[in-house]
Amino acid sequence: MHAIETESLTKSFGGENAVDGITMRVEDGEIFGFLGPNGAGKSTTMMMLTTLLRPTSGRAMVAGFDAARDPKSVRRHIGYVQQDITADEYLTGRENLVLQSRLCHMEKHEAARRIDEVLSLVELEDRQNDPVVSYSGGMRKRLDIAGGLLNSPRVLFLDEPTVGLDIQTRTRLWGYIKRTHSEAGTSVFLTTHYMEEADRLCDRVAIIDSGSIRASGSPSELKEGLGGGSISVSAGSRSEGFLAELGSLGEVSGDGLEVRIRVGDGTAAMPKVFEAAARHGVRLESASLERPTLDDVFISHTGRGMRDAGFNRRREHARMRRIRA
Ligand SMILES: Nc1ncnc2c1ncn2[C@@H]1O[C@H](COP(=O)(O)OP(=O)(O)O)[C@@H](O)[C@H]1O
Ligand SMILES: [Mg+2]
């Protein structure tokens, strides 16, 4: 059984396809990431998989059940942590979880045991009896994740789990996700627009842009698939001759002083950069070789960088609020 299996999954809003024919498989026990800029269709896909939105067409099987025909069974086997914090500020951390355990019809003793477990996983035992209003953003997110794990889901859905959190909190959350995954064998489907998150956390990723999957594979497969890497040099002076020689090694970008060259074989190209600099009397302040990043993968499949592709988040949120209101 696959954790998730979709076929031509599509959702249109007012005639426009926000999700445009997504076919994919997430293996059981895998951490799978949906990587794409704001507005790519990540949340819409996730809402269809979690039975909160009905697909316009296509099919989704989640934890072995058809999301459209058997949404109740799907909900019983999944956990869903949406992007915005959902915990009630006026209840304590524990009270929030108790409330949630009632909503999923958990038996009282079993709920109490499980609440202890998930609170310990996200390291909130000490603060469980404080009102959530006194929690930091990171603690609220941890509480939401504990809530998503309450019913020991087979598949855990996390929509942009670390947006707006500092790097320490983010690293800590990655740790909880990894632990849940390795201890309970939970499959995880997450969306993110952070390259590093996809790279560090996911077994496999799909790159999504404008509602469709542009590439998928393990982060290392995707990066190796590009081959080569880039050389970044910082030159002490501008020299047309030097730049022309760099141009013969690969595609050059930059302002003539800070230069980046996409090369096929970095190890072979690096000494040539030094030779060219010596020939043209250019003093190099620094030179480094970098393997392709997921950002390079994104660029090669979509023709632009993630940062350029992103929508204005605030404007998009305001728009969504108007639509939902
Ligand atoms: N309820 C809705 N009504 C109309 N348009 C929507 C609705 N939900 C999402 N969209 C549009 O669908 C596209 C994909 O949105 P979304 O799935 O939220 O992207 P992501 O999560 O990747 O940022 C966007 O252009 C968004 O404006
Ligand atoms: Mg989203």
Tab-separated table of N, CA and C and ligand atoms in Angstrom, residues 37-44 83 159-160 191 193 313 317, ligand 2:
chain	number	residue	atom	x	y	z
A	37	PRO	N	7.076	27.578	-4.858
A	37	PRO	CA	6.875	28.945	-4.364
A	37	PRO	C	5.441	29.176	-3.903
A	38	ASN	N	5.194	30.291	-3.283
A	38	ASN	CA	3.832	30.637	-2.871
A	38	ASN	C	2.931	30.682	-4.089
A	39	GLY	N	1.749	30.130	-3.945
A	39	GLY	CA	0.785	30.150	-5.036
A	39	GLY	C	0.935	28.983	-6.000
A	40	ALA	N	1.878	28.065	-5.725
A	40	ALA	CA	2.138	26.948	-6.645
A	40	ALA	C	1.015	25.908	-6.646
A	41	GLY	N	0.225	25.878	-5.568
A	41	GLY	CA	-0.845	24.880	-5.488
A	41	GLY	C	-0.596	23.831	-4.405
A	42	LYS	N	0.336	24.087	-3.519
A	42	LYS	CA	0.699	23.109	-2.486
A	42	LYS	C	-0.437	22.893	-1.489
A	43	SER	N	-0.949	23.998	-0.919
A	43	SER	CA	-2.002	23.859	0.095
A	43	SER	C	-3.272	23.291	-0.513
A	44	THR	N	-3.577	23.702	-1.729
A	44	THR	CA	-4.778	23.190	-2.382
A	44	THR	C	-4.666	21.668	-2.551
A	83	GLN	N	-1.078	25.392	8.060
A	83	GLN	CA	-0.006	26.382	8.154
A	83	GLN	C	-0.212	27.354	9.304
A	159	ASP	N	1.576	21.402	6.551
A	159	ASP	CA	1.582	22.464	5.540
A	159	ASP	C	2.522	23.576	5.993
A	160	GLU	N	3.648	23.692	5.320
A	160	GLU	CA	4.682	24.690	5.647
A	160	GLU	C	4.933	24.750	7.152
A	191	THR	N	4.641	20.331	2.843
A	191	THR	CA	4.887	21.325	1.810
A	191	THR	C	5.868	22.328	2.370
A	193	HIS	N	8.449	25.989	1.094
A	193	HIS	CA	9.143	26.729	0.046
A	193	HIS	C	10.578	26.992	0.476
A	313	ARG	N	3.436	37.428	-0.257
A	313	ARG	CA	2.719	36.629	0.712
A	313	ARG	C	1.574	37.390	1.380
A	317	HIS	N	-2.384	36.485	1.192
A	317	HIS	CA	-3.177	36.172	2.385
A	317	HIS	C	-4.423	37.027	2.461
B	2	MG	MG	0.165	27.176	1.059
